Short mmCIF file of C-alpha atoms and ligand atoms in Angstrom, two decimals:
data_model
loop_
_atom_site.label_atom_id
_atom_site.label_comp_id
_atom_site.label_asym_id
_atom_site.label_seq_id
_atom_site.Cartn_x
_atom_site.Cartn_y
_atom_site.Cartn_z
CA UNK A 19 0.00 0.00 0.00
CA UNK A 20 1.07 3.62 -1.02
CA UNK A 21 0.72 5.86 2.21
CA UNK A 22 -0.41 9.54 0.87
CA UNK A 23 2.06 12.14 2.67
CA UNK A 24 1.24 15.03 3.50
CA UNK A 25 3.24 17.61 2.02
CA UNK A 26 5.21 20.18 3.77
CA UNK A 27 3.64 22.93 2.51
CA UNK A 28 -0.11 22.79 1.21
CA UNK A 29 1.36 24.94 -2.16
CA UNK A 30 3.02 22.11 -2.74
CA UNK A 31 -0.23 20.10 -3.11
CA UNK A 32 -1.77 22.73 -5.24
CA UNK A 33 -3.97 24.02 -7.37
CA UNK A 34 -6.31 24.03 -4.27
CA UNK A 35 -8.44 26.02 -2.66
CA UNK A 36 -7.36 25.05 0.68
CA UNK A 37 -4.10 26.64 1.75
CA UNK A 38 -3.05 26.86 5.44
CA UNK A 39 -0.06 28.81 6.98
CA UNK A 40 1.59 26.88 9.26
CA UNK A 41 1.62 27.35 12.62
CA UNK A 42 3.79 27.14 16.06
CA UNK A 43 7.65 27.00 16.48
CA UNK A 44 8.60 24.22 14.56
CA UNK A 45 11.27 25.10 11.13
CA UNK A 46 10.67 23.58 7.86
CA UNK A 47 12.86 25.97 6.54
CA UNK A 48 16.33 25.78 6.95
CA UNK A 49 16.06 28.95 8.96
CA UNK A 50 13.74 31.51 10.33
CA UNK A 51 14.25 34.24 7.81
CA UNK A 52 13.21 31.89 5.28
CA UNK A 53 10.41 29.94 7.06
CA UNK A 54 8.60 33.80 8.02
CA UNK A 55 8.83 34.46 4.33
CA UNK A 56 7.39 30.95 3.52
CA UNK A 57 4.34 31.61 5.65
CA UNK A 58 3.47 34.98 4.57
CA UNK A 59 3.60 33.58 1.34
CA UNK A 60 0.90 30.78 2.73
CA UNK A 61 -0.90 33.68 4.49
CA UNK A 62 -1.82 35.59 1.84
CA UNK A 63 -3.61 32.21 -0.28
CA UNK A 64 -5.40 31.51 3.08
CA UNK A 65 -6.79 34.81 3.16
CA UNK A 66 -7.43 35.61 -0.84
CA UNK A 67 -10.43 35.84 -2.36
CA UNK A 68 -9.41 32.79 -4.94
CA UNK A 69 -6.54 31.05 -3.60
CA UNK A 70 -7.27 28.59 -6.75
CA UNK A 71 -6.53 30.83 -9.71
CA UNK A 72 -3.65 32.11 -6.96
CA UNK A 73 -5.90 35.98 -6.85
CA UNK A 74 -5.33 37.57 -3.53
CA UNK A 75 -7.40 40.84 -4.35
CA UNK A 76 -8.81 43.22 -6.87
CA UNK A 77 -9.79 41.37 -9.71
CA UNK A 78 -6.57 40.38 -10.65
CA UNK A 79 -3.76 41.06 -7.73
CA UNK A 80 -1.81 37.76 -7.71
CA UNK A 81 0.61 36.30 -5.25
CA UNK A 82 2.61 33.99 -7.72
CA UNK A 83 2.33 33.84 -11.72
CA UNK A 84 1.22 30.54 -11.70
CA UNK A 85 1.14 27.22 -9.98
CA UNK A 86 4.36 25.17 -11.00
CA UNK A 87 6.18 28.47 -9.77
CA UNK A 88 4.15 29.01 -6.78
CA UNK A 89 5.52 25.39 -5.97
CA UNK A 90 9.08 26.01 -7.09
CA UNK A 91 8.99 29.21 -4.56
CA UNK A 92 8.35 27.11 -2.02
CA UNK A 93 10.95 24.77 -2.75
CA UNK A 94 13.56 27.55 -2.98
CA UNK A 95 12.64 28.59 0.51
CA UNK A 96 12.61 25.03 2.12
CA UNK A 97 16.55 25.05 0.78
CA UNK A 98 17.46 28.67 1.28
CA UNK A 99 20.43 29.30 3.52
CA UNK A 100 20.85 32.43 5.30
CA UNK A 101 23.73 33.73 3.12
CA UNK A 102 21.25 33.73 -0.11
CA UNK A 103 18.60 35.42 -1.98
CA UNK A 104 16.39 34.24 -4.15
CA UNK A 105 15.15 36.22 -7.26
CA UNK A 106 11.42 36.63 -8.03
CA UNK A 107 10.44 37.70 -11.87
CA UNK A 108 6.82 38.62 -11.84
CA UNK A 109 5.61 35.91 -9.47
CA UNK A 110 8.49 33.26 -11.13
CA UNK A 111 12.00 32.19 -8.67
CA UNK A 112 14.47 32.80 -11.74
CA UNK A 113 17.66 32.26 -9.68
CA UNK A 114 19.38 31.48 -5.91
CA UNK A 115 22.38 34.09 -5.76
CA UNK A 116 25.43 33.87 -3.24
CA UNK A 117 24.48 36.94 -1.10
CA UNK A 118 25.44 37.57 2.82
CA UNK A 119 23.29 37.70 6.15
CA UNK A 120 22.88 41.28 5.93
CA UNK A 121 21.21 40.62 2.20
CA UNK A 122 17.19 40.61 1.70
CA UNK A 123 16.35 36.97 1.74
CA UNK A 124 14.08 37.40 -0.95
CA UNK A 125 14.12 40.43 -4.27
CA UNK A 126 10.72 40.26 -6.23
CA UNK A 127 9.94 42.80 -8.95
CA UNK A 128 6.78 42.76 -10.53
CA UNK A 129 5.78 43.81 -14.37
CA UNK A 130 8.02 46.59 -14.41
CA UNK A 131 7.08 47.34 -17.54
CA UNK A 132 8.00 50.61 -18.42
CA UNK A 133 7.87 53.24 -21.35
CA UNK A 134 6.21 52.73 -24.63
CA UNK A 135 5.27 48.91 -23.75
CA UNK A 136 3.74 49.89 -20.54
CA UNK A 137 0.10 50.35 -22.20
CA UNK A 138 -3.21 48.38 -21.34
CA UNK A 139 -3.06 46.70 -24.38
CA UNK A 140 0.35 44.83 -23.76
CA UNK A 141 -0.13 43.70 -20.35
CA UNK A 142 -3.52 41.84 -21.30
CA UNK A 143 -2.36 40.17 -23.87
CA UNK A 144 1.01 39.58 -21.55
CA UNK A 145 -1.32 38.28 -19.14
CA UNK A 146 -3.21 36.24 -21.66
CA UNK A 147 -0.10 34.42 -22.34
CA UNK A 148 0.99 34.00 -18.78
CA UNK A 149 3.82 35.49 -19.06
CA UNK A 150 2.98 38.67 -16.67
CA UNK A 151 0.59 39.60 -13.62
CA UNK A 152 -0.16 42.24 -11.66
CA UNK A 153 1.19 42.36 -8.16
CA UNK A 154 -1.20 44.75 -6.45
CA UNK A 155 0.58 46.33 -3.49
CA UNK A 156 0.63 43.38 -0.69
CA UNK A 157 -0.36 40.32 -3.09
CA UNK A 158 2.81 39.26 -4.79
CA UNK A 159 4.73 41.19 -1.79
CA UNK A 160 3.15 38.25 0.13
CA UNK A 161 1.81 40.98 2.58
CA UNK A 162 -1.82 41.36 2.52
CA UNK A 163 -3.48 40.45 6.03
CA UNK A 164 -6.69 40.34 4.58
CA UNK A 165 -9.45 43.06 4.99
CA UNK A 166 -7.74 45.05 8.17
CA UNK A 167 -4.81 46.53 5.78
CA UNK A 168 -7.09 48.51 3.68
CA UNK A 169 -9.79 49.16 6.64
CA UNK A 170 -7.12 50.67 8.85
CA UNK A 171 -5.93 53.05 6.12
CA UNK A 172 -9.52 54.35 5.07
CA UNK A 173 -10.15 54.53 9.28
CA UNK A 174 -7.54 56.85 9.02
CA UNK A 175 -8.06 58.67 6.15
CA UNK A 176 -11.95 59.39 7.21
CA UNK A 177 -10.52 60.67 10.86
CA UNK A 178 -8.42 63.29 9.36
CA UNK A 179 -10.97 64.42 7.61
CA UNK A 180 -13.40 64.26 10.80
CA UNK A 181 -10.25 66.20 12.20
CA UNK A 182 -9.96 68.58 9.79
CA UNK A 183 -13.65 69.73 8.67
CA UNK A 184 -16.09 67.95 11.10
CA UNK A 185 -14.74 69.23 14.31
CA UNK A 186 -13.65 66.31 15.29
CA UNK A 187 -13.55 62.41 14.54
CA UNK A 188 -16.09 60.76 17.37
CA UNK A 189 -19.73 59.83 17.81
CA UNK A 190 -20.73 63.35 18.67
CA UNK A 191 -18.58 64.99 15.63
CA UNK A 192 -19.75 62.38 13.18
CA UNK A 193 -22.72 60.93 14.13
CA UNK A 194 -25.18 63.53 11.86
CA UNK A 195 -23.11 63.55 8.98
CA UNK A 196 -22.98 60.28 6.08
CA UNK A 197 -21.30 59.65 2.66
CA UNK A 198 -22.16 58.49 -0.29
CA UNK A 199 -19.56 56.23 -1.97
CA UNK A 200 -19.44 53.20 -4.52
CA UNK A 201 -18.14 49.91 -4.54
CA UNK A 202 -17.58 46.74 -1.89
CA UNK A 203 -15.27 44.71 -3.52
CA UNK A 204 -12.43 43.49 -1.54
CA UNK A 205 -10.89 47.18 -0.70
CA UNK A 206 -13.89 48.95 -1.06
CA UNK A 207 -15.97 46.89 1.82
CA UNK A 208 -13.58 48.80 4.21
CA UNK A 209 -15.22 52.04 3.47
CA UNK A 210 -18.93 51.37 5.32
CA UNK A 211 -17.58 49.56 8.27
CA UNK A 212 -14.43 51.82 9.16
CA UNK A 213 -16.97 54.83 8.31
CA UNK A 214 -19.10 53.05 11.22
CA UNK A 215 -15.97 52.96 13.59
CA UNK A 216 -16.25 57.03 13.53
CA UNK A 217 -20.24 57.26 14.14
CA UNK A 218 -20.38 58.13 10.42
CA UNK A 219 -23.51 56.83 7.93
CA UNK A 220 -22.85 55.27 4.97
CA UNK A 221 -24.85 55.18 1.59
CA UNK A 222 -22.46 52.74 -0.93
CA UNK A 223 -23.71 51.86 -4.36
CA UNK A 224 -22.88 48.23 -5.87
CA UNK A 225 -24.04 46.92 -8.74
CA UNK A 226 -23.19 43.47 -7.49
CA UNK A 227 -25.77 41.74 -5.79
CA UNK A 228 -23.28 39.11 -4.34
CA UNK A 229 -21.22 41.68 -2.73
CA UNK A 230 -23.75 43.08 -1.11
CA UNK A 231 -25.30 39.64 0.56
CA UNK A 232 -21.23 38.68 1.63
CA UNK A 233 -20.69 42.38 3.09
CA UNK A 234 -24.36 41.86 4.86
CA UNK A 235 -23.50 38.59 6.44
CA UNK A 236 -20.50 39.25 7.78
CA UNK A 237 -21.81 42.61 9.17
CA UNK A 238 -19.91 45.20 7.75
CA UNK A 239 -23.38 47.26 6.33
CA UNK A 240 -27.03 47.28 8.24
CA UNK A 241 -28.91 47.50 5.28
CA UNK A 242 -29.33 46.09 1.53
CA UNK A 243 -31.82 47.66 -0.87
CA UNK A 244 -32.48 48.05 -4.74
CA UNK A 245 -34.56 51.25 -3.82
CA UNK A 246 -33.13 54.51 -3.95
CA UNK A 247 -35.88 56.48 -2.28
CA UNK A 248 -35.34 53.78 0.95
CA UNK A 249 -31.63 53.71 1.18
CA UNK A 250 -31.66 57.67 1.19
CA UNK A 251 -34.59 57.55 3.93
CA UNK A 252 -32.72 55.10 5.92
CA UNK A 253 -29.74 57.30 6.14
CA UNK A 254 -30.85 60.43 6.13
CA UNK A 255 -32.61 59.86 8.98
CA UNK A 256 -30.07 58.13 10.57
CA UNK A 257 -28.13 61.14 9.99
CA UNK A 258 -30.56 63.48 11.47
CA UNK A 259 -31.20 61.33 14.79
CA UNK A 260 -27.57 61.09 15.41
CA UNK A 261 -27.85 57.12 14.78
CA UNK A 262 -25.11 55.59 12.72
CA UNK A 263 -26.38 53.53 10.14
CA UNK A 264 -24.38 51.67 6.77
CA UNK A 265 -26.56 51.20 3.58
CA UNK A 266 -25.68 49.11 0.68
CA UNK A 267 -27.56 50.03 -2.39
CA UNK A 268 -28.42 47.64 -5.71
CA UNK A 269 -27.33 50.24 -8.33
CA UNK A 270 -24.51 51.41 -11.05
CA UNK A 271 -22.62 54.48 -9.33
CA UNK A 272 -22.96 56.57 -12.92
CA UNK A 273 -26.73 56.38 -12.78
CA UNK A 274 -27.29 56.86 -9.04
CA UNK A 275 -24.77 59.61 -8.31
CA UNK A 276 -26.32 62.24 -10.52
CA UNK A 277 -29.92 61.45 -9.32
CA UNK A 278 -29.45 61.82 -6.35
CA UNK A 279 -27.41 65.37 -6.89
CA UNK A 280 -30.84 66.17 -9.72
CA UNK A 281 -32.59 65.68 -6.25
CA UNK A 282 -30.81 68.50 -4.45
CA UNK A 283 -29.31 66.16 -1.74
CA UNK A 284 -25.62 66.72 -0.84
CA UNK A 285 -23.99 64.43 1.45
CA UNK A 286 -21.31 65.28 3.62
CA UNK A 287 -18.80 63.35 1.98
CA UNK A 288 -18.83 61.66 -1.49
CA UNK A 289 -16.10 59.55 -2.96
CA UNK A 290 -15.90 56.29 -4.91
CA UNK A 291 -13.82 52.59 -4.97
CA UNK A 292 -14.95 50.98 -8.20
CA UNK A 293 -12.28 49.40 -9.37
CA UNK A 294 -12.33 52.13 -11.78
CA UNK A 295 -8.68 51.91 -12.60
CA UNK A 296 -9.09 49.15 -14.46
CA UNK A 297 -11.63 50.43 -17.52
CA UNK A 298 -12.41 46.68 -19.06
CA UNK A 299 -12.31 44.70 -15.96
CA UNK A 300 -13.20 47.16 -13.03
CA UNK A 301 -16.20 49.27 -13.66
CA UNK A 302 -19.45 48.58 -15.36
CA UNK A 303 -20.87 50.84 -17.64
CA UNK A 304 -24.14 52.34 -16.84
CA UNK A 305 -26.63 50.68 -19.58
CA UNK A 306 -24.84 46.85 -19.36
CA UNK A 307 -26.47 44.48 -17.42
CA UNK A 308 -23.82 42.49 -14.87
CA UNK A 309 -24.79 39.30 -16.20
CA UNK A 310 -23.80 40.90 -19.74
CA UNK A 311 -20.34 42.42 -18.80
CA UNK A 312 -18.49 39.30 -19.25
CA UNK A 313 -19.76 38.70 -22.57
CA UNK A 314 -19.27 42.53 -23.63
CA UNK A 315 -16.34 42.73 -22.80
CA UNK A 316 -15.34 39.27 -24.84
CA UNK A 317 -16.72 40.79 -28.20
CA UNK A 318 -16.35 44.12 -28.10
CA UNK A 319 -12.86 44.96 -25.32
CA UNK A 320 -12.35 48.82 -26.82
CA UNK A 321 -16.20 49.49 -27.08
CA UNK A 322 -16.71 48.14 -23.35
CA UNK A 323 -13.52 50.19 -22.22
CA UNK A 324 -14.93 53.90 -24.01
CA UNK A 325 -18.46 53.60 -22.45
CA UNK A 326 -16.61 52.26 -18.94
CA UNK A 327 -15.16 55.87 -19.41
CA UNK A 328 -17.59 57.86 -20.98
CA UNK A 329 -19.78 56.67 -17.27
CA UNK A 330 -16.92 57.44 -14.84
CA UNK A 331 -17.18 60.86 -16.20
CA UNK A 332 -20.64 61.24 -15.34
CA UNK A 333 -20.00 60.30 -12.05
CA UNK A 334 -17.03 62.81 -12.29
CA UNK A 335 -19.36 65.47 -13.38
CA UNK A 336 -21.86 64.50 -10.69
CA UNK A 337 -18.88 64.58 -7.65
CA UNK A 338 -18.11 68.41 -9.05
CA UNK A 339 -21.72 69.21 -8.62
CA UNK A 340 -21.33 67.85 -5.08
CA UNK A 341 -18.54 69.78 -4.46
CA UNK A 342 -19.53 72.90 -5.58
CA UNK A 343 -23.04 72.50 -3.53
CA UNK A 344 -20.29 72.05 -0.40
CA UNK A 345 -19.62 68.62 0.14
CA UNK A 346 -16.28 67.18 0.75
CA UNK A 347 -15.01 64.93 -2.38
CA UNK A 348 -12.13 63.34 -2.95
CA UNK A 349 -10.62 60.26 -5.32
CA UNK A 350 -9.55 57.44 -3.11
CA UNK A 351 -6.57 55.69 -5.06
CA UNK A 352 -8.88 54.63 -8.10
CA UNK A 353 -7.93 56.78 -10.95
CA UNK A 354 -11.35 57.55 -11.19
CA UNK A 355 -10.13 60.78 -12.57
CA UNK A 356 -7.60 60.43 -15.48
CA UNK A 357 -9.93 57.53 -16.84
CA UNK A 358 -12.72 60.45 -16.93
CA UNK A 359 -10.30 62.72 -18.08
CA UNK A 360 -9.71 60.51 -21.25
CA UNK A 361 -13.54 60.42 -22.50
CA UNK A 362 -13.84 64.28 -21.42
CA UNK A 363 -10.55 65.42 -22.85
CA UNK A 364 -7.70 66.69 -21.15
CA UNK A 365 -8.09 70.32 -21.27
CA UNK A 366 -10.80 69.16 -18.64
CA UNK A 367 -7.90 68.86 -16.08
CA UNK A 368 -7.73 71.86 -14.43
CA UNK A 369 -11.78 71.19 -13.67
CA UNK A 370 -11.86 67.68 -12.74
CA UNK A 371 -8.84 68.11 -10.40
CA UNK A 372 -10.77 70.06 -8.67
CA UNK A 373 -11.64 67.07 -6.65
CA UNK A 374 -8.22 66.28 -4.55
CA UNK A 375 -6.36 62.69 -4.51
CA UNK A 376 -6.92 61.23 -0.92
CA UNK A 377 -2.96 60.61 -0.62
CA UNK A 378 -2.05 64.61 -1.19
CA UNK A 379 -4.92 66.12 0.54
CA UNK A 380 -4.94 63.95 3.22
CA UNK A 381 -2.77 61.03 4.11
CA UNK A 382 0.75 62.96 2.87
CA UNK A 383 0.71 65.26 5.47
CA UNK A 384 0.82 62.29 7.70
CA UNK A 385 3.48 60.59 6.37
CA UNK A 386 5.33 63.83 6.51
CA UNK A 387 5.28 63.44 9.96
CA UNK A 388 6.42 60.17 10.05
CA UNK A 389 3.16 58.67 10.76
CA UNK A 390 2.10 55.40 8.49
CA UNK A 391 0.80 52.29 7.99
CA UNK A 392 2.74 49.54 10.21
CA UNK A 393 1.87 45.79 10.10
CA UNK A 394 2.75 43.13 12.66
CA UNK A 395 1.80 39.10 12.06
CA UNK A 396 2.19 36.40 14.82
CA UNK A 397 3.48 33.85 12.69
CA UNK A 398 3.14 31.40 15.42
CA UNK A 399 -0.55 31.69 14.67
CA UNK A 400 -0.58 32.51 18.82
CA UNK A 401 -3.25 35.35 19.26
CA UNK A 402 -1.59 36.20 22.46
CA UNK A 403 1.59 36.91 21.09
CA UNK A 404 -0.53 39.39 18.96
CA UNK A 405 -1.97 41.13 21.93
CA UNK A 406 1.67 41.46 23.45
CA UNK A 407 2.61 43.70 20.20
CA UNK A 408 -0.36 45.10 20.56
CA UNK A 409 0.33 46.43 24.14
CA UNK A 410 3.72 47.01 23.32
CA UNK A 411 2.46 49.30 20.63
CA UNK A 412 0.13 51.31 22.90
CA UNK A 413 2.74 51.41 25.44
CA UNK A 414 5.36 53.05 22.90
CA UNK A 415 2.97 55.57 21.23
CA UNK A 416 1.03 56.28 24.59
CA UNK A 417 1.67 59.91 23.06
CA UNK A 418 -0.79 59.01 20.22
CA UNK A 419 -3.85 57.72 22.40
CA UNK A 420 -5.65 57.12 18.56
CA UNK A 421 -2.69 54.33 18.45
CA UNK A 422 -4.72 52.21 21.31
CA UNK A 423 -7.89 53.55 20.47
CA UNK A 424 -7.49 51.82 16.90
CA UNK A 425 -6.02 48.68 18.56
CA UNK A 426 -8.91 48.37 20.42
CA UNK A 427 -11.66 49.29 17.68
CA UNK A 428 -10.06 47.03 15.68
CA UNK A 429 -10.25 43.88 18.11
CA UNK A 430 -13.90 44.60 18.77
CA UNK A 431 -14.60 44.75 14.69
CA UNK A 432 -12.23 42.92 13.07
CA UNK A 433 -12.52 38.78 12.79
CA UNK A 434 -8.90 37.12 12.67
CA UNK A 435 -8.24 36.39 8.89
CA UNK A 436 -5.64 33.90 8.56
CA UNK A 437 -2.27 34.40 10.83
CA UNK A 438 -3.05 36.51 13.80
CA UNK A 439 -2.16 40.60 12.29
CA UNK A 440 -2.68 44.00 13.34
CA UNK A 441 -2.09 47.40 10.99
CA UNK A 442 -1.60 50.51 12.93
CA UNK A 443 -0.49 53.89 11.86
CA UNK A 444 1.87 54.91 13.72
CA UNK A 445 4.70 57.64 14.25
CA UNK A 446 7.70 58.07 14.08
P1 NAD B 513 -12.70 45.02 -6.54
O1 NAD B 513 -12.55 44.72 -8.00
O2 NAD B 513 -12.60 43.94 -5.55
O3 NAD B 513 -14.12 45.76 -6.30
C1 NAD B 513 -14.68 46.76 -7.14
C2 NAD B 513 -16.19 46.76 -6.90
O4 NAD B 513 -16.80 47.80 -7.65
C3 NAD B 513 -16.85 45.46 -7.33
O5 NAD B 513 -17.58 44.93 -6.26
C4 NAD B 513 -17.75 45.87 -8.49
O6 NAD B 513 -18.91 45.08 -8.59
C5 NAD B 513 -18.05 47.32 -8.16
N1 NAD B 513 -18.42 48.14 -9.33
C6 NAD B 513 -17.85 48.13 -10.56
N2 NAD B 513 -18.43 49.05 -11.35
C7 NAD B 513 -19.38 49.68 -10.60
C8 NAD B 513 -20.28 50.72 -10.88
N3 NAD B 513 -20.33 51.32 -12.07
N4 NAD B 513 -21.11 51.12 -9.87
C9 NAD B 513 -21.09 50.52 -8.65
N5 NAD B 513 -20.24 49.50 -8.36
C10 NAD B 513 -19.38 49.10 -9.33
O7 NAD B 513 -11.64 46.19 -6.23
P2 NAD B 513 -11.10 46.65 -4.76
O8 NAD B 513 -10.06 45.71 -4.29
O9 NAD B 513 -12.24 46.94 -3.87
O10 NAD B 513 -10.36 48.02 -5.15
C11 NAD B 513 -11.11 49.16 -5.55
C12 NAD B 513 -10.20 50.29 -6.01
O11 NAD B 513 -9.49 50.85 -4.91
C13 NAD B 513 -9.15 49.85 -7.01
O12 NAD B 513 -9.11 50.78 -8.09
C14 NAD B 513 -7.87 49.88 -6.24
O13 NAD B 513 -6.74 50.11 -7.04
C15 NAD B 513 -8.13 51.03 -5.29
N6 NAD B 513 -7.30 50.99 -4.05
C16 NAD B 513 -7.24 52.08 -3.26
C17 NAD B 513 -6.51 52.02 -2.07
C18 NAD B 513 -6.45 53.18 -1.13
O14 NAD B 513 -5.68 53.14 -0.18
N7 NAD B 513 -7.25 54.20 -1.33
C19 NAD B 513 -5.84 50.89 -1.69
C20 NAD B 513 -5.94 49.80 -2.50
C21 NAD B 513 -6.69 49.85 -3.66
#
């Protein structure tokens, strides 16, 4: 009889679905360096949204460029030796190189594609032939903790602007004030629920059904409705009770942003995260059904991509309307903007950047003072070796009380994903 043995690593048993980091203090790397690298890089599959086609995050962030080389990086790992570094292509190990201690363990780079190549049409049809993918940020960096990365940043992002025009970023500051955004895809579904942290309503338009029943069930919005009349009663009262409410609305951003501006309403804050960035993959054109986007985009790619353009400028249009009637817009990291920009024309610049990036207006001042995003991971899977970072955290930065405030907030609202993580901004 053949006994089936389990393999070291559950990569190495892939394509499946089922990836576990491993846990506790025992090495299957020939070192520690090595073995935290090898379970970030399980981490991130347990936590993806399709660990099977190796996608951590939006749409098309990967974590390796495909299976046989998600397998030989984990090989290369199990044999690294602390005086090497092994060389990630695009999600590929090319090489081992003689290196020294004080060398990174691991160098990835990922589609650096630059110049004249680097154009939309290249990298699909790169991608097409498997012979490129998009890193995201955190995916192929092996980094992503799952939805507390992005949540922490937008917490942060909608406090300084509760600092800076709401009088403050509590209950009593926030509480009769709500935004309208778009979008709960897998950075997106941190807007309603960090938005709730603060006291602040929420009104976000999806036009996926799906997203809306997974954000419902695991709690991050109150509410689901394909009616705009209810979803602006529900949190416009909200907002005038001092109640806190988060409402996810059935609906295509480019249709119900300007109705609801043609109805006089302006929120306090309006933004957007479609996956707008992305013009054939990302954002659905007002008119298409979503159970005809797929197909669409199959037959007709540069027909799909104009009108995906031609509706992010309505919404554009709609946000400057906001804006001028006095609410507080901004672009949150989308490129909802320049892909307007391109069906309205350029000399539409000086107009449409009217509405600030979230990173200048916002966040940059921050990291001008040092402050930032910080992760930490128990990678002995241990939650109480978590909560001893965590109190060392809130011991260092006891100068920055909104350092323990957001540990706390965050152990009340955030479920474990995967290896036991926390991300904190803090200062330096
Ligand atoms: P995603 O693909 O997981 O989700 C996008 C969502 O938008 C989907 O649920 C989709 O159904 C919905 N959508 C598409 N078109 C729509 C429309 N017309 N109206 C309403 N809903 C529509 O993407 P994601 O991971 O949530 O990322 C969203 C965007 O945020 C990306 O462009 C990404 O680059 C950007 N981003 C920003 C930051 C930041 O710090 N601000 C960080 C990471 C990513």
């Amino acid at each position: 009889m053949i006994e089936k043995s389990t393999p070291v690593s559950d990569i190495l048993a892939g394509p499946t679905a089922s990836v576990r980091a491993a846990r506790g203090s025992e090495l299957r790397a020939k070192n520690w360096r090595a073995e935290a690298l090898l379970r970030m890089f399980e981490n991130v599959l347990e936590v993806g949204e399709d660990p099977v086609a190796l996608v951590i995050y939006a749409s098309l962030g990967k974590a390796a460029r495909n299976w046989d080389q998600a397998k030989a990086i984990v090989r290369a790992l199990l044999e690294l030796e602390e005086e090497q570094t092994l060389v990630l292509q695009t999600g590929a190990a090319i090489g081992v190189m003689q290196t020294g201690r004080n060398a990174p363990m691991v160098i990835s780079a990922v589609n650096n594609t630059v110049g004249v190549w680097a154009t939309p049409e290249r990298f699909y049809a790169r991608l097409a032939s498997g012979d490129t993918i998009w890193g995201g940020l955190t995916a192929a960096a092996w980094q992503y903790i799952g939805r507390q990365g992005v949540l922490c940043g937008t917490y942060e992002l909608l406090r300084t602007i509760g600092m800076r025009h709401c009088g403050g970023a509590n209950h009593e500051a926030m509480a009769h004030r709500w935004m309208l955004t778009a979008g709960l895809g897998g950075m997106g579904s941190s807007q309603p629920i960090s938005a709730a942290m603060l006291g602040l309503s929420s009104l976000t338009v999806e036009v996926d059904p799906a997203k809306l029943h997974k954000l419902h069930a695991a709690g991050g919005i109150d509410r689901m409705t394909d009616d705009l009349d209810e979803a602006l009663a529900t949190v416009m009262s909200a907002a005038q009770d001092g109640r806190t409410v988060a409402v996810g609305l059935k609906g295509n951003a480019a249709d119900v942003f300007p109705e609801i501006r043609r109805r006089g309403i302006v929120p306090t804050i309006v933004t957007d995260q479609t996956a707008a960035h992305d013009a054939r993959y990302g954002y659905l054109p007002s008119g298409i059904a979503l159970e005809d986007w797929a197909a669409y985009r199959e037959a007709h790619p540069q027909e799909l991509e104009d009108r995906a353009k031609a509706s992010m400028a309505v919404q554009v249009e709609a946000m400057l309307a906001f804006q001028e009637a006095g609410a507080i817009v901004f672009e949150n990291g989308n490129n909802l903007r320049v892909q307007a920009l391109e069906y309205l024309g350029h000399d539409q610049a000086e107009r449409v950047y009217r509405i600030p990036g979230f990173m200048p207006e916002y966040l940059r001042p921050l990291f001008s003072r040092g402050i930032g995003p910080f992760r930490w991971i128990a990678l002995s899977g241990d939650e109480r070796d978590l909560e001893q970072v965590d109190q060392l955290a809130a011991t260092l930065f006891s100068k920055r009380p909104e350092v323990a405030e957001w540990i706390e907030l965050a152990r009340r609202h955030i479920p474990t994903q995967g290896l036991p993580a926390r991300s904190c901004w803090l200062g330096h």
